[in-house]
XYZ file of C-alpha atoms in Angstrom:
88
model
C -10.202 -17.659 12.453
C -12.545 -19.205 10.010
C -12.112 -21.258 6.707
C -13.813 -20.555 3.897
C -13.551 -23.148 1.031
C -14.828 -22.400 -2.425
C -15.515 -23.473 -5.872
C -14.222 -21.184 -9.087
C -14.446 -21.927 -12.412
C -10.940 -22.133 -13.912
C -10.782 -18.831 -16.361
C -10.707 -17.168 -12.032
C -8.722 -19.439 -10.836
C -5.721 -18.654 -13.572
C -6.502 -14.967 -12.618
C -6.226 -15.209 -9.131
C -3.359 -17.288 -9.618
C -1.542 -14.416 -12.248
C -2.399 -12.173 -9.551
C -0.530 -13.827 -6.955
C 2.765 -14.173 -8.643
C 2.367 -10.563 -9.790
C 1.429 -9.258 -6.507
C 3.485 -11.243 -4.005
C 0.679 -11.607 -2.130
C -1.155 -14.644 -1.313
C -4.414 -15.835 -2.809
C -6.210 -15.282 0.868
C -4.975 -11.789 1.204
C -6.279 -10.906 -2.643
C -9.508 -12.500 -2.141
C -10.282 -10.680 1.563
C -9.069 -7.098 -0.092
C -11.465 -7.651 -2.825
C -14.421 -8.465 -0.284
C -14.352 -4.597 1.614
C -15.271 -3.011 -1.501
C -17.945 -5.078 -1.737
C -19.237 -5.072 1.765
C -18.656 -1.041 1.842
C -20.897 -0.968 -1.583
C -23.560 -3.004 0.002
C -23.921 -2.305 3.816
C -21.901 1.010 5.037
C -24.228 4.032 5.622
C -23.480 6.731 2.385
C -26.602 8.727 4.106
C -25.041 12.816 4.175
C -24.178 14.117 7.728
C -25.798 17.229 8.674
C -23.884 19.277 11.059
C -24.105 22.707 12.982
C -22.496 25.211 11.429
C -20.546 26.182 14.761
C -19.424 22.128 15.004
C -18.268 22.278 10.928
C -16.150 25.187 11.963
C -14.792 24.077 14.894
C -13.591 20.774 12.520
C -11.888 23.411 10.169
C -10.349 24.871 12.957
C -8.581 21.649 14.093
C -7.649 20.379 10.930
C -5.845 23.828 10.240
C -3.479 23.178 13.171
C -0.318 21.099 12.719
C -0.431 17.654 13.423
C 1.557 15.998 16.855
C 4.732 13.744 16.707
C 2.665 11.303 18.201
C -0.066 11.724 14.941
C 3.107 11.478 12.697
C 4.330 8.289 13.774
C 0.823 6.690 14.223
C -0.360 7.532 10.783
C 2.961 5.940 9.711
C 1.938 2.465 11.693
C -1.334 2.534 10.115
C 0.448 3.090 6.407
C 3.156 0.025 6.959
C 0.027 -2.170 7.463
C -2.003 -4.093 4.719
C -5.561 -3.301 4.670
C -6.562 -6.624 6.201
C -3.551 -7.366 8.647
C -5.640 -7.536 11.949
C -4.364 -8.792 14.945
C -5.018 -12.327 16.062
């Protein structure tokens, strides 16, 4: 993993440091979830998806049907996680 060292002025540095008694989180953890927002503003594709109509119904059709035990307890693994907790 890389290290990234940087310079704040104080006035941040007291707010990141409020935020990590308040939060319980560390100051690593609060400055990574604050850089997806900004990556998603600047780089991910918001260009509409044009589908067939056939395709959008199939979707409906799918998402109408009740979801697997297995799709239960995976969507509850991918809640317990942080946002940034990858694995090594």
């Amino acid at each position: 993993m890389a290290v990234l060292t940087i310079k704040i002025p104080d006035l941040e540095m007291a707010m990141l440091d409020s935020m990590v008694k308040t939060q319980r989180r560390t100051k690593t953890e609060i400055v990574r979830s604050a850089l997806r927002p900004v990556f998603e503003e600047n780089f991910v594709d918001k260009r509409p998806l044009t589908i067939a109509e056939d395709e959008f119904n199939a979707i409906l059709d799918m998402l109408e049907q009740p979801i697997s035990a297995e799709e239960i307890e995976g969507r509850k693994r991918l809640e317990a996680r942080r946002l940034w907790e990858l694995p090594e």
